[in-house]
PDB file of C-alpha atoms and ligand atoms in Angstrom:
ATOM      1  CA  UNK A   1      -0.131  -0.015   0.021  1.00 61.00           C
ATOM      2  CA  UNK A   2       1.154   3.427  -0.940  1.00 68.00           C
ATOM      3  CA  UNK A   3       0.996   6.361   1.458  1.00 76.00           C
ATOM      4  CA  UNK A   4      -1.361   7.708  -1.111  1.00 75.00           C
ATOM      5  CA  UNK A   5      -3.815   4.858  -1.016  1.00 84.00           C
ATOM      6  CA  UNK A   6      -4.127   4.931   2.782  1.00 93.00           C
ATOM      7  CA  UNK A   7      -7.460   5.345   3.434  1.00 94.00           C
ATOM      8  CA  UNK A   8      -7.648   6.683   6.874  1.00 97.00           C
ATOM      9  CA  UNK A   9      -5.550   9.518   9.011  1.00 98.00           C
ATOM     10  CA  UNK A  10      -6.046  10.392  12.768  1.00 98.00           C
ATOM     11  CA  UNK A  11      -5.471  13.659  13.682  1.00 98.00           C
ATOM     12  CA  UNK A  12      -6.168  15.963  15.966  1.00 98.00           C
ATOM     13  CA  UNK A  13      -8.750  13.278  17.384  1.00 98.00           C
ATOM     14  CA  UNK A  14     -10.685  12.511  14.291  1.00 98.00           C
ATOM     15  CA  UNK A  15     -10.189   9.724  11.803  1.00 98.00           C
ATOM     16  CA  UNK A  16      -9.782  11.273   8.469  1.00 98.00           C
ATOM     17  CA  UNK A  17      -9.989  10.644   4.478  1.00 97.00           C
ATOM     18  CA  UNK A  18      -6.469  10.764   3.157  1.00 94.00           C
ATOM     19  CA  UNK A  19      -7.250  14.039   0.560  1.00 95.00           C
ATOM     20  CA  UNK A  20      -9.000  16.000   4.194  1.00 96.00           C
ATOM     21  CA  UNK A  21      -5.350  15.125   6.450  1.00 96.00           C
ATOM     22  CA  UNK A  22      -3.792  17.828   5.757  1.00 96.00           C
ATOM     23  CA  UNK A  23      -1.613  19.914   7.349  1.00 97.00           C
ATOM     24  CA  UNK A  24      -1.300  24.315   7.189  1.00 97.00           C
ATOM     25  CA  UNK A  25       1.875  25.754   4.806  1.00 98.00           C
ATOM     26  CA  UNK A  26       2.958  27.219   8.084  1.00 98.00           C
ATOM     27  CA  UNK A  27       3.268  24.850  10.386  1.00 98.00           C
ATOM     28  CA  UNK A  28       6.090  25.511  12.214  1.00 98.00           C
ATOM     29  CA  UNK A  29       7.361  21.978  12.322  1.00 98.00           C
ATOM     30  CA  UNK A  30       7.065  21.789   8.368  1.00 98.00           C
ATOM     31  CA  UNK A  31       9.726  24.899   9.071  1.00 98.00           C
ATOM     32  CA  UNK A  32      11.765  23.777  11.643  1.00 98.00           C
ATOM     33  CA  UNK A  33      11.740  20.335  12.353  1.00 98.00           C
ATOM     34  CA  UNK A  34      10.800  20.675  15.736  1.00 98.00           C
ATOM     35  CA  UNK A  35       8.511  17.533  16.147  1.00 98.00           C
ATOM     36  CA  UNK A  36       8.838  14.170  17.614  1.00 98.00           C
ATOM     37  CA  UNK A  37       7.710  10.895  16.231  1.00 98.00           C
ATOM     38  CA  UNK A  38       7.240   6.793  16.778  1.00 98.00           C
ATOM     39  CA  UNK A  39       7.702   3.767  14.378  1.00 98.00           C
ATOM     40  CA  UNK A  40       5.797   0.706  15.412  1.00 98.00           C
ATOM     41  CA  UNK A  41       5.159  -2.482  13.956  1.00 98.00           C
ATOM     42  CA  UNK A  42       1.937  -4.954  14.105  1.00 97.00           C
ATOM     43  CA  UNK A  43       2.548  -8.227  12.957  1.00 97.00           C
ATOM     44  CA  UNK A  44      -0.174 -11.336  12.344  1.00 96.00           C
ATOM     45  CA  UNK A  45      -0.142 -14.660  13.279  1.00 95.00           C
ATOM     46  CA  UNK A  46      -2.426 -15.406  10.459  1.00 93.00           C
ATOM     47  CA  UNK A  47      -5.405 -15.816  13.353  1.00 94.00           C
ATOM     48  CA  UNK A  48      -4.731 -12.119  15.435  1.00 96.00           C
ATOM     49  CA  UNK A  49      -2.802  -8.891  14.624  1.00 97.00           C
ATOM     50  CA  UNK A  50      -0.224  -7.187  17.612  1.00 98.00           C
ATOM     51  CA  UNK A  51       0.745  -4.434  17.853  1.00 98.00           C
ATOM     52  CA  UNK A  52       5.076  -5.150  19.209  1.00 98.00           C
ATOM     53  CA  UNK A  53       5.708  -3.064  22.187  1.00 98.00           C
ATOM     54  CA  UNK A  54       3.139  -0.359  21.905  1.00 98.00           C
ATOM     55  CA  UNK A  55       4.174   0.477  25.797  1.00 98.00           C
ATOM     56  CA  UNK A  56       7.535   1.264  25.253  1.00 98.00           C
ATOM     57  CA  UNK A  57       6.949   2.458  22.045  1.00 98.00           C
ATOM     58  CA  UNK A  58       4.442   5.428  23.768  1.00 98.00           C
ATOM     59  CA  UNK A  59       6.394   5.847  26.678  1.00 98.00           C
ATOM     60  CA  UNK A  60       9.778   6.993  24.214  1.00 98.00           C
ATOM     61  CA  UNK A  61       7.059   9.105  22.064  1.00 98.00           C
ATOM     62  CA  UNK A  62       6.093  11.062  25.621  1.00 98.00           C
ATOM     63  CA  UNK A  63      10.389  11.280  26.493  1.00 98.00           C
ATOM     64  CA  UNK A  64      10.845  12.331  23.443  1.00 98.00           C
ATOM     65  CA  UNK A  65       8.517  15.444  24.114  1.00 98.00           C
ATOM     66  CA  UNK A  66      10.085  15.805  27.117  1.00 98.00           C
ATOM     67  CA  UNK A  67      13.532  16.124  25.738  1.00 97.00           C
ATOM     68  CA  UNK A  68      12.705  18.856  22.943  1.00 97.00           C
ATOM     69  CA  UNK A  69      10.290  20.583  25.319  1.00 97.00           C
ATOM     70  CA  UNK A  70       6.860  19.901  24.279  1.00 98.00           C
ATOM     71  CA  UNK A  71       4.020  19.090  25.878  1.00 98.00           C
ATOM     72  CA  UNK A  72       1.412  16.850  24.587  1.00 98.00           C
ATOM     73  CA  UNK A  73      -1.958  17.085  25.000  1.00 98.00           C
ATOM     74  CA  UNK A  74      -3.305  13.348  24.893  1.00 98.00           C
ATOM     75  CA  UNK A  75      -2.212  10.611  27.703  1.00 98.00           C
ATOM     76  CA  UNK A  76      -0.368   7.847  27.184  1.00 98.00           C
ATOM     77  CA  UNK A  77      -3.899   5.381  27.104  1.00 98.00           C
ATOM     78  CA  UNK A  78      -5.422   7.913  24.389  1.00 98.00           C
ATOM     79  CA  UNK A  79      -2.508   7.631  22.091  1.00 98.00           C
ATOM     80  CA  UNK A  80      -2.589   3.835  22.593  1.00 98.00           C
ATOM     81  CA  UNK A  81      -6.068   4.153  21.362  1.00 97.00           C
ATOM     82  CA  UNK A  82      -4.962   6.809  18.417  1.00 98.00           C
ATOM     83  CA  UNK A  83      -2.496   4.319  17.400  1.00 98.00           C
ATOM     84  CA  UNK A  84      -5.495   1.198  17.259  1.00 97.00           C
ATOM     85  CA  UNK A  85      -8.027   3.001  15.857  1.00 97.00           C
ATOM     86  CA  UNK A  86      -6.380   4.123  13.223  1.00 98.00           C
ATOM     87  CA  UNK A  87      -4.870   0.239  12.441  1.00 97.00           C
ATOM     88  CA  UNK A  88      -8.348  -1.267  13.149  1.00 96.00           C
ATOM     89  CA  UNK A  89      -9.894   2.111  10.587  1.00 96.00           C
ATOM     90  CA  UNK A  90      -6.793   0.511   7.301  1.00 96.00           C
ATOM     91  CA  UNK A  91      -8.208  -2.460   8.645  1.00 94.00           C
ATOM     92  CA  UNK A  92      -4.256  -3.742   8.844  1.00 95.00           C
ATOM     93  CA  UNK A  93      -2.725  -6.983   9.774  1.00 94.00           C
ATOM     94  CA  UNK A  94       0.243  -6.123   9.528  1.00 95.00           C
ATOM     95  CA  UNK A  95       1.262  -2.347   9.572  1.00 96.00           C
ATOM     96  CA  UNK A  96       3.719   0.172   9.963  1.00 97.00           C
ATOM     97  CA  UNK A  97       2.123   3.113  12.561  1.00 98.00           C
ATOM     98  CA  UNK A  98       3.942   6.608  12.612  1.00 98.00           C
ATOM     99  CA  UNK A  99       2.345   8.759  15.143  1.00 98.00           C
ATOM    100  CA  UNK A 100       3.871  12.465  14.939  1.00 98.00           C
ATOM    101  CA  UNK A 101       3.780  15.406  17.555  1.00 98.00           C
ATOM    102  CA  UNK A 102       4.219  18.761  15.816  1.00 98.00           C
ATOM    103  CA  UNK A 103       3.579  22.261  16.405  1.00 98.00           C
ATOM    104  CA  UNK A 104       1.239  24.200  14.369  1.00 98.00           C
ATOM    105  CA  UNK A 105       0.600  27.508  12.566  1.00 98.00           C
ATOM    106  CA  UNK A 106       0.701  30.071  15.071  1.00 97.00           C
ATOM    107  CA  UNK A 107       3.545  31.770  13.605  1.00 97.00           C
ATOM    108  CA  UNK A 108       7.133  30.913  11.974  1.00 97.00           C
ATOM    109  CA  UNK A 109       8.906  32.752  14.794  1.00 98.00           C
ATOM    110  CA  UNK A 110      11.572  30.115  16.420  1.00 98.00           C
ATOM    111  CA  UNK A 111      10.019  30.868  19.972  1.00 97.00           C
ATOM    112  CA  UNK A 112       7.499  27.843  19.986  1.00 97.00           C
ATOM    113  CA  UNK A 113       6.934  28.225  23.968  1.00 96.00           C
ATOM    114  CA  UNK A 114       3.074  29.540  22.535  1.00 95.00           C
ATOM    115  CA  UNK A 115       2.946  27.254  19.825  1.00 98.00           C
ATOM    116  CA  UNK A 116      -0.246  25.021  19.944  1.00 98.00           C
ATOM    117  CA  UNK A 117       0.687  20.640  20.392  1.00 98.00           C
ATOM    118  CA  UNK A 118      -1.004  18.260  17.487  1.00 98.00           C
ATOM    119  CA  UNK A 119      -0.650  14.519  16.759  1.00 98.00           C
ATOM    120  CA  UNK A 120      -1.182  12.556  13.646  1.00 98.00           C
ATOM    121  CA  UNK A 121      -0.805   9.019  13.072  1.00 98.00           C
ATOM    122  CA  UNK A 122      -0.357   7.544   9.919  1.00 98.00           C
ATOM    123  CA  UNK A 123      -0.556   3.468   9.761  1.00 97.00           C
ATOM    124  CA  UNK A 124       0.352   1.477   6.212  1.00 95.00           C
ATOM    125  CA  UNK A 125       0.901  -1.969   5.298  1.00 93.00           C
ATOM    126  CA  UNK A 126       4.437  -2.171   4.123  1.00 74.00           C
ATOM    127  CA  UNK A 127       8.176  -0.345   5.374  1.00 73.00           C
ATOM    128  CA  UNK A 128      10.866  -2.318   3.035  1.00 77.00           C
ATOM    129  CA  UNK A 129      13.766  -0.854   4.925  1.00 82.00           C
ATOM    130  CA  UNK A 130      16.652  -2.790   2.783  1.00 79.00           C
ATOM    131  CA  UNK A 131      14.905  -4.807   0.032  1.00 72.00           C
ATOM    132  CA  UNK A 132      17.940  -7.968  -0.236  1.00 71.00           C
ATOM    133  CA  UNK A 133      17.704  -8.516   3.557  1.00 79.00           C
ATOM    134  CA  UNK A 134      17.536 -11.583   3.991  1.00 82.00           C
ATOM    135  CA  UNK A 135      20.611 -12.394   2.585  1.00 88.00           C
ATOM    136  CA  UNK A 136      22.608  -9.605   4.260  1.00 94.00           C
ATOM    137  CA  UNK A 137      23.260  -5.963   3.427  1.00 97.00           C
ATOM    138  CA  UNK A 138      25.809  -4.225   2.107  1.00 97.00           C
ATOM    139  CA  UNK A 139      27.465  -1.081   4.174  1.00 98.00           C
ATOM    140  CA  UNK A 140      29.815   1.460   4.117  1.00 98.00           C
ATOM    141  CA  UNK A 141      30.891   4.007   7.062  1.00 98.00           C
ATOM    142  CA  UNK A 142      29.019   7.377   6.330  1.00 98.00           C
ATOM    143  CA  UNK A 143      30.957  10.501   5.751  1.00 98.00           C
ATOM    144  CA  UNK A 144      28.782  12.032   7.543  1.00 98.00           C
ATOM    145  CA  UNK A 145      28.685  12.548  11.301  1.00 97.00           C
ATOM    146  CA  UNK A 146      25.973  11.667  13.877  1.00 96.00           C
ATOM    147  CA  UNK A 147      24.557  14.448  15.911  1.00 93.00           C
ATOM    148  CA  UNK A 148      26.614  15.061  19.189  1.00 92.00           C
ATOM    149  CA  UNK A 149      24.736  14.475  22.066  1.00 91.00           C
ATOM    150  CA  UNK A 150      24.837  18.272  22.326  1.00 92.00           C
ATOM    151  CA  UNK A 151      23.387  19.669  19.803  1.00 91.00           C
ATOM    152  CA  UNK A 152      20.546  17.711  18.317  1.00 88.00           C
ATOM    153  CA  UNK A 153      20.472  14.924  21.301  1.00 88.00           C
ATOM    154  CA  UNK A 154      20.309  11.254  20.492  1.00 89.00           C
ATOM    155  CA  UNK A 155      17.663  10.008  22.836  1.00 94.00           C
ATOM    156  CA  UNK A 156      15.008  11.572  21.195  1.00 96.00           C
ATOM    157  CA  UNK A 157      13.262   9.954  17.917  1.00 97.00           C
ATOM    158  CA  UNK A 158      12.956  14.201  16.975  1.00 97.00           C
ATOM    159  CA  UNK A 159      11.984  15.250  13.177  1.00 98.00           C
ATOM    160  CA  UNK A 160      14.302  17.353  12.841  1.00 97.00           C
ATOM    161  CA  UNK A 161      17.394  14.511  13.761  1.00 96.00           C
ATOM    162  CA  UNK A 162      16.559  12.604  10.634  1.00 97.00           C
ATOM    163  CA  UNK A 163      18.160  14.764   7.972  1.00 97.00           C
ATOM    164  CA  UNK A 164      21.343  13.997   9.029  1.00 97.00           C
ATOM    165  CA  UNK A 165      19.919  10.177   8.365  1.00 98.00           C
ATOM    166  CA  UNK A 166      18.547  11.467   5.423  1.00 98.00           C
ATOM    167  CA  UNK A 167      22.086  12.951   4.249  1.00 98.00           C
ATOM    168  CA  UNK A 168      23.648   9.549   4.436  1.00 98.00           C
ATOM    169  CA  UNK A 169      21.601   7.600   2.993  1.00 98.00           C
ATOM    170  CA  UNK A 170      20.848   9.593  -0.165  1.00 98.00           C
ATOM    171  CA  UNK A 171      24.694   9.149  -0.574  1.00 98.00           C
ATOM    172  CA  UNK A 172      24.414   5.355   0.652  1.00 98.00           C
ATOM    173  CA  UNK A 173      22.143   4.793  -2.123  1.00 97.00           C
ATOM    174  CA  UNK A 174      24.218   6.635  -4.751  1.00 98.00           C
ATOM    175  CA  UNK A 175      27.775   4.313  -3.656  1.00 97.00           C
ATOM    176  CA  UNK A 176      25.059   1.192  -3.980  1.00 97.00           C
ATOM    177  CA  UNK A 177      25.538  -0.010  -0.756  1.00 97.00           C
ATOM    178  CA  UNK A 178      22.053  -0.417   1.398  1.00 97.00           C
ATOM    179  CA  UNK A 179      23.077   1.719   4.401  1.00 98.00           C
ATOM    180  CA  UNK A 180      25.740   3.253   6.278  1.00 98.00           C
ATOM    181  CA  UNK A 181      27.422   3.789   9.825  1.00 98.00           C
ATOM    182  CA  UNK A 182      27.222   6.788  11.294  1.00 98.00           C
ATOM    183  CA  UNK A 183      29.908   7.826  13.724  1.00 98.00           C
ATOM    184  CA  UNK A 184      30.036  10.165  16.704  1.00 97.00           C
ATOM    185  CA  UNK A 185      31.946  13.407  17.125  1.00 96.00           C
ATOM    186  CA  UNK A 186      34.937  11.325  18.573  1.00 97.00           C
ATOM    187  CA  UNK A 187      35.193   8.748  15.633  1.00 98.00           C
ATOM    188  CA  UNK A 188      33.171   5.327  16.953  1.00 98.00           C
ATOM    189  CA  UNK A 189      30.484   3.265  15.881  1.00 98.00           C
ATOM    190  CA  UNK A 190      27.005   4.971  16.848  1.00 98.00           C
ATOM    191  CA  UNK A 191      24.548   3.475  14.827  1.00 98.00           C
ATOM    192  CA  UNK A 192      23.305   3.786  11.166  1.00 98.00           C
ATOM    193  CA  UNK A 193      20.433   5.916  10.024  1.00 98.00           C
ATOM    194  CA  UNK A 194      17.173   4.152  11.305  1.00 97.00           C
ATOM    195  CA  UNK A 195      19.272   0.633  13.097  1.00 98.00           C
ATOM    196  CA  UNK A 196      21.172   0.420  16.067  1.00 98.00           C
ATOM    197  CA  UNK A 197      24.593  -1.760  15.864  1.00 98.00           C
ATOM    198  CA  UNK A 198      25.728  -5.119  16.982  1.00 98.00           C
ATOM    199  CA  UNK A 199      28.232  -7.309  16.318  1.00 98.00           C
ATOM    200  CA  UNK A 200      29.258 -10.606  17.817  1.00 98.00           C
ATOM    201  CA  UNK A 201      33.031 -11.310  18.410  1.00 98.00           C
ATOM    202  CA  UNK A 202      34.406 -14.880  19.834  1.00 98.00           C
ATOM    203  CA  UNK A 203      30.569 -16.210  20.698  1.00 97.00           C
ATOM    204  CA  UNK A 204      30.541 -11.986  22.475  1.00 98.00           C
ATOM    205  CA  UNK A 205      27.826  -9.479  21.441  1.00 98.00           C
ATOM    206  CA  UNK A 206      28.944  -6.176  21.250  1.00 98.00           C
ATOM    207  CA  UNK A 207      27.195  -3.349  20.778  1.00 98.00           C
ATOM    208  CA  UNK A 208      27.532   0.842  21.206  1.00 98.00           C
ATOM    209  CA  UNK A 209      26.915   1.913  24.438  1.00 97.00           C
ATOM    210  CA  UNK A 210      23.757   4.703  24.090  1.00 95.00           C
ATOM    211  CA  UNK A 211      25.621   8.020  24.263  1.00 91.00           C
ATOM    212  CA  UNK A 212      25.183   8.958  20.984  1.00 90.00           C
ATOM    213  CA  UNK A 213      22.353   6.776  19.829  1.00 95.00           C
ATOM    214  CA  UNK A 214      18.821   5.662  20.096  1.00 96.00           C
ATOM    215  CA  UNK A 215      17.850   3.477  22.878  1.00 97.00           C
ATOM    216  CA  UNK A 216      15.955   0.919  20.017  1.00 98.00           C
ATOM    217  CA  UNK A 217      13.463  -1.184  21.588  1.00 98.00           C
ATOM    218  CA  UNK A 218      14.550  -3.767  19.101  1.00 98.00           C
ATOM    219  CA  UNK A 219      18.283  -3.253  20.676  1.00 98.00           C
ATOM    220  CA  UNK A 220      16.644  -3.695  23.725  1.00 98.00           C
ATOM    221  CA  UNK A 221      14.728  -6.944  22.782  1.00 98.00           C
ATOM    222  CA  UNK A 222      18.097  -8.475  21.070  1.00 98.00           C
ATOM    223  CA  UNK A 223      20.035  -7.712  24.414  1.00 98.00           C
ATOM    224  CA  UNK A 224      16.746  -9.836  26.654  1.00 98.00           C
ATOM    225  CA  UNK A 225      17.365 -12.630  24.167  1.00 98.00           C
ATOM    226  CA  UNK A 226      21.109 -12.682  24.010  1.00 98.00           C
ATOM    227  CA  UNK A 227      20.687 -12.912  27.808  1.00 98.00           C
ATOM    228  CA  UNK A 228      18.057 -14.991  28.393  1.00 98.00           C
ATOM    229  CA  UNK A 229      19.718 -17.758  25.531  1.00 97.00           C
ATOM    230  CA  UNK A 230      22.920 -17.105  28.008  1.00 98.00           C
ATOM    231  CA  UNK A 231      25.181 -15.318  25.697  1.00 98.00           C
ATOM    232  CA  UNK A 232      27.170 -12.576  27.351  1.00 98.00           C
ATOM    233  CA  UNK A 233      26.240  -8.674  26.166  1.00 98.00           C
ATOM    234  CA  UNK A 234      28.335  -6.164  26.369  1.00 98.00           C
ATOM    235  CA  UNK A 235      28.062  -2.504  25.462  1.00 98.00           C
ATOM    236  CA  UNK A 236      31.147  -0.188  24.666  1.00 98.00           C
ATOM    237  CA  UNK A 237      32.712   1.899  22.681  1.00 98.00           C
ATOM    238  CA  UNK A 238      33.219   0.352  19.124  1.00 98.00           C
ATOM    239  CA  UNK A 239      36.141   1.590  16.337  1.00 98.00           C
ATOM    240  CA  UNK A 240      34.933   1.140  12.666  1.00 98.00           C
ATOM    241  CA  UNK A 241      37.911  -1.609  12.219  1.00 98.00           C
ATOM    242  CA  UNK A 242      36.181  -3.870  14.933  1.00 98.00           C
ATOM    243  CA  UNK A 243      33.121  -4.200  12.616  1.00 98.00           C
ATOM    244  CA  UNK A 244      35.863  -5.230   9.844  1.00 98.00           C
ATOM    245  CA  UNK A 245      37.183  -8.132  11.686  1.00 98.00           C
ATOM    246  CA  UNK A 246      33.971  -8.654  13.731  1.00 98.00           C
ATOM    247  CA  UNK A 247      33.162 -12.626  13.041  1.00 98.00           C
ATOM    248  CA  UNK A 248      28.639 -11.146  12.518  1.00 98.00           C
ATOM    249  CA  UNK A 249      27.458  -7.637  11.851  1.00 98.00           C
ATOM    250  CA  UNK A 250      23.769  -6.604  12.143  1.00 98.00           C
ATOM    251  CA  UNK A 251      21.633  -3.780  12.402  1.00 98.00           C
ATOM    252  CA  UNK A 252      18.493  -3.912  14.449  1.00 98.00           C
ATOM    253  CA  UNK A 253      15.357  -1.701  14.424  1.00 98.00           C
ATOM    254  CA  UNK A 254      11.496  -1.339  14.144  1.00 98.00           C
ATOM    255  CA  UNK A 255      11.859  -0.785  10.603  1.00 96.00           C
ATOM    256  CA  UNK A 256      14.884  -2.910   9.748  1.00 96.00           C
ATOM    257  CA  UNK A 257      13.794  -5.740  12.447  1.00 97.00           C
ATOM    258  CA  UNK A 258      17.537  -7.495  12.346  1.00 97.00           C
ATOM    259  CA  UNK A 259      19.345  -7.301   8.825  1.00 97.00           C
ATOM    260  CA  UNK A 260      22.760  -9.297   8.487  1.00 97.00           C
ATOM    261  CA  UNK A 261      25.691  -6.965   7.625  1.00 98.00           C
ATOM    262  CA  UNK A 262      27.637  -8.665   4.970  1.00 97.00           C
ATOM    263  CA  UNK A 263      30.307  -6.117   3.221  1.00 97.00           C
ATOM    264  CA  UNK A 264      31.448  -3.022   5.182  1.00 98.00           C
ATOM    265  CA  UNK A 265      33.352  -0.970   2.925  1.00 98.00           C
ATOM    266  CA  UNK A 266      34.181  -3.313   0.422  1.00 97.00           C
ATOM    267  CA  UNK A 267      35.118  -5.531   3.110  1.00 98.00           C
ATOM    268  CA  UNK A 268      33.620  -9.080   3.565  1.00 98.00           C
ATOM    269  CA  UNK A 269      32.358  -9.479   7.014  1.00 97.00           C
ATOM    270  CA  UNK A 270      32.798 -12.999   8.567  1.00 96.00           C
ATOM    271  CA  UNK A 271      32.096 -15.989   6.360  1.00 94.00           C
ATOM    272  CA  UNK A 272      30.722 -13.266   4.278  1.00 93.00           C
ATOM    273  CA  UNK A 273      27.207 -14.822   4.936  1.00 88.00           C
ATOM    274  CA  UNK A 274      24.571 -14.969   7.634  1.00 94.00           C
ATOM    275  CA  UNK A 275      25.936 -15.470  10.779  1.00 96.00           C
ATOM    276  CA  UNK A 276      24.884 -18.495  13.217  1.00 97.00           C
ATOM    277  CA  UNK A 277      23.750 -16.289  16.460  1.00 98.00           C
ATOM    278  CA  UNK A 278      22.295 -13.504  13.741  1.00 98.00           C
ATOM    279  CA  UNK A 279      19.934 -16.264  12.150  1.00 97.00           C
ATOM    280  CA  UNK A 280      19.389 -17.392  15.329  1.00 98.00           C
ATOM    281  CA  UNK A 281      18.424 -14.037  16.657  1.00 98.00           C
ATOM    282  CA  UNK A 282      16.033 -13.375  13.086  1.00 97.00           C
ATOM    283  CA  UNK A 283      14.156 -16.726  13.777  1.00 97.00           C
ATOM    284  CA  UNK A 284      13.309 -15.873  17.488  1.00 98.00           C
ATOM    285  CA  UNK A 285      12.365 -12.106  16.762  1.00 98.00           C
ATOM    286  CA  UNK A 286       9.687 -13.456  13.893  1.00 97.00           C
ATOM    287  CA  UNK A 287       8.120 -15.721  16.070  1.00 98.00           C
ATOM    288  CA  UNK A 288       8.294 -13.075  19.129  1.00 98.00           C
ATOM    289  CA  UNK A 289       6.190 -10.407  16.948  1.00 98.00           C
ATOM    290  CA  UNK A 290       3.859 -12.703  15.954  1.00 97.00           C
ATOM    291  CA  UNK A 291       3.281 -13.854  20.220  1.00 98.00           C
ATOM    292  CA  UNK A 292       4.714 -17.318  19.205  1.00 98.00           C
ATOM    293  CA  UNK A 293       7.433 -17.003  21.865  1.00 98.00           C
ATOM    294  CA  UNK A 294       5.570 -17.890  25.467  1.00 97.00           C
ATOM    295  CA  UNK A 295       8.032 -15.986  27.313  1.00 96.00           C
ATOM    296  CA  UNK A 296       7.932 -12.363  25.679  1.00 98.00           C
ATOM    297  CA  UNK A 297       4.155 -12.386  24.749  1.00 98.00           C
ATOM    298  CA  UNK A 298       4.123  -9.051  27.406  1.00 98.00           C
ATOM    299  CA  UNK A 299       5.093  -7.238  24.570  1.00 98.00           C
ATOM    300  CA  UNK A 300       2.215  -8.465  22.496  1.00 98.00           C
ATOM    301  CA  UNK A 301      -0.441  -6.015  22.077  1.00 98.00           C
ATOM    302  CA  UNK A 302      -3.403  -7.861  21.080  1.00 97.00           C
ATOM    303  CA  UNK A 303      -5.258  -5.907  18.507  1.00 94.00           C
ATOM    304  CA  UNK A 304      -9.609  -6.125  17.565  1.00 82.00           C
ATOM    305  CA  UNK A 305      -8.804  -6.738  13.591  1.00 71.00           C
ATOM    306  CA  UNK A 306     -11.438  -9.021  12.340  1.00 57.00           C
TER     307      UNK A 306
HETATM  308  C1  PLP B 401      18.396   6.388  14.517  1.00 62.58           C
HETATM  309  C2  PLP B 401      17.698   5.566  15.258  1.00 62.58           C
HETATM  310  N1  PLP B 401      18.023   4.460  14.823  1.00 62.58           N
HETATM  311  C3  PLP B 401      17.645   3.049  16.002  1.00 62.58           C
HETATM  312  C4  PLP B 401      16.926   3.326  16.054  1.00 62.58           C
HETATM  313  C5  PLP B 401      15.790   1.347  16.458  1.00 62.58           C
HETATM  314  O1  PLP B 401      15.135   1.709  17.195  1.00 62.58           O
HETATM  315  P1  PLP B 401      14.235   0.905  17.915  1.00 62.58           P
HETATM  316  O2  PLP B 401      14.546  -0.662  17.263  1.00 62.58           O
HETATM  317  O3  PLP B 401      12.867   1.457  18.683  1.00 62.58           O
HETATM  318  O4  PLP B 401      13.352   0.690  16.099  1.00 62.58           O
HETATM  319  C6  PLP B 401      16.016   3.407  14.915  1.00 62.58           C
HETATM  320  C7  PLP B 401      14.255   3.339  14.944  1.00 62.58           C
HETATM  321  O5  PLP B 401      13.398   3.735  14.495  1.00 62.58           O
HETATM  322  C8  PLP B 401      16.135   5.121  14.829  1.00 62.58           C
HETATM  323  O6  PLP B 401      15.672   5.944  13.762  1.00 62.58           O
END
């Protein structure tokens, strides 16, 4: 389903038709990027549909807003209901869902203290982070640096932060690779354009510490899976050459899910195919998001879709 074919969009409390769900040209967020959003996914087991880690996504939306000094005019439960209503209204059995909080069109001033705050929820049926993902993707190290912690901050999923990702991704695609690793301002690996990073070395799972990257829910999920399987998990500073010589590298995100990386900067990673641990995380994750792993069903929010 293309975005243009979406039937209903939730906008400020109402489910509107695609044509009617519009915002004003002077929408402050459109001009300067101060807004926050989430990327959430629902999955079907063939019978029922479930949103994965809905509460944690909504909590992060509120955390992002707090970081950006925006007060969301809805409660946590109202945002959950808006998300659920949008999926049901579009009858989506599996969906990518994007709630976005933005500032109104009262003025184009940089002083946003008096602006109204709005919420939209868009849901559609597909999100393909990388077309050839299952076999492993190719990545480079980007020429762009990730945001400094005291410039844009990285714990918020803030609209404007993604200009950096868009520039880096365009450069990646033009260079013929699927995605890039952005390094932080000290030169250590932070994250991909829309995903967190993991590597496996000698049976230990490593991921960059949280200082310069988003606290991804898929990152947290994989770390939990690993710990529950008795695998040692270490978050630490990681250099680009550590990635080159790792046994396995993969990236994680709601959109990306778990994507194996088979080549970095023209160097083959490990055996050049999907690593054993990576594959087992992929298998578990695909079962888990469909409520088929009994130990983790607390993360599956069941939807009322016929
Ligand atoms: C910059 C960035 N890092 C990491 C992630 C992964 O986060 P999550 O697993 O919560 O989707 C995302 C995806 O939303 C992202 O945009």
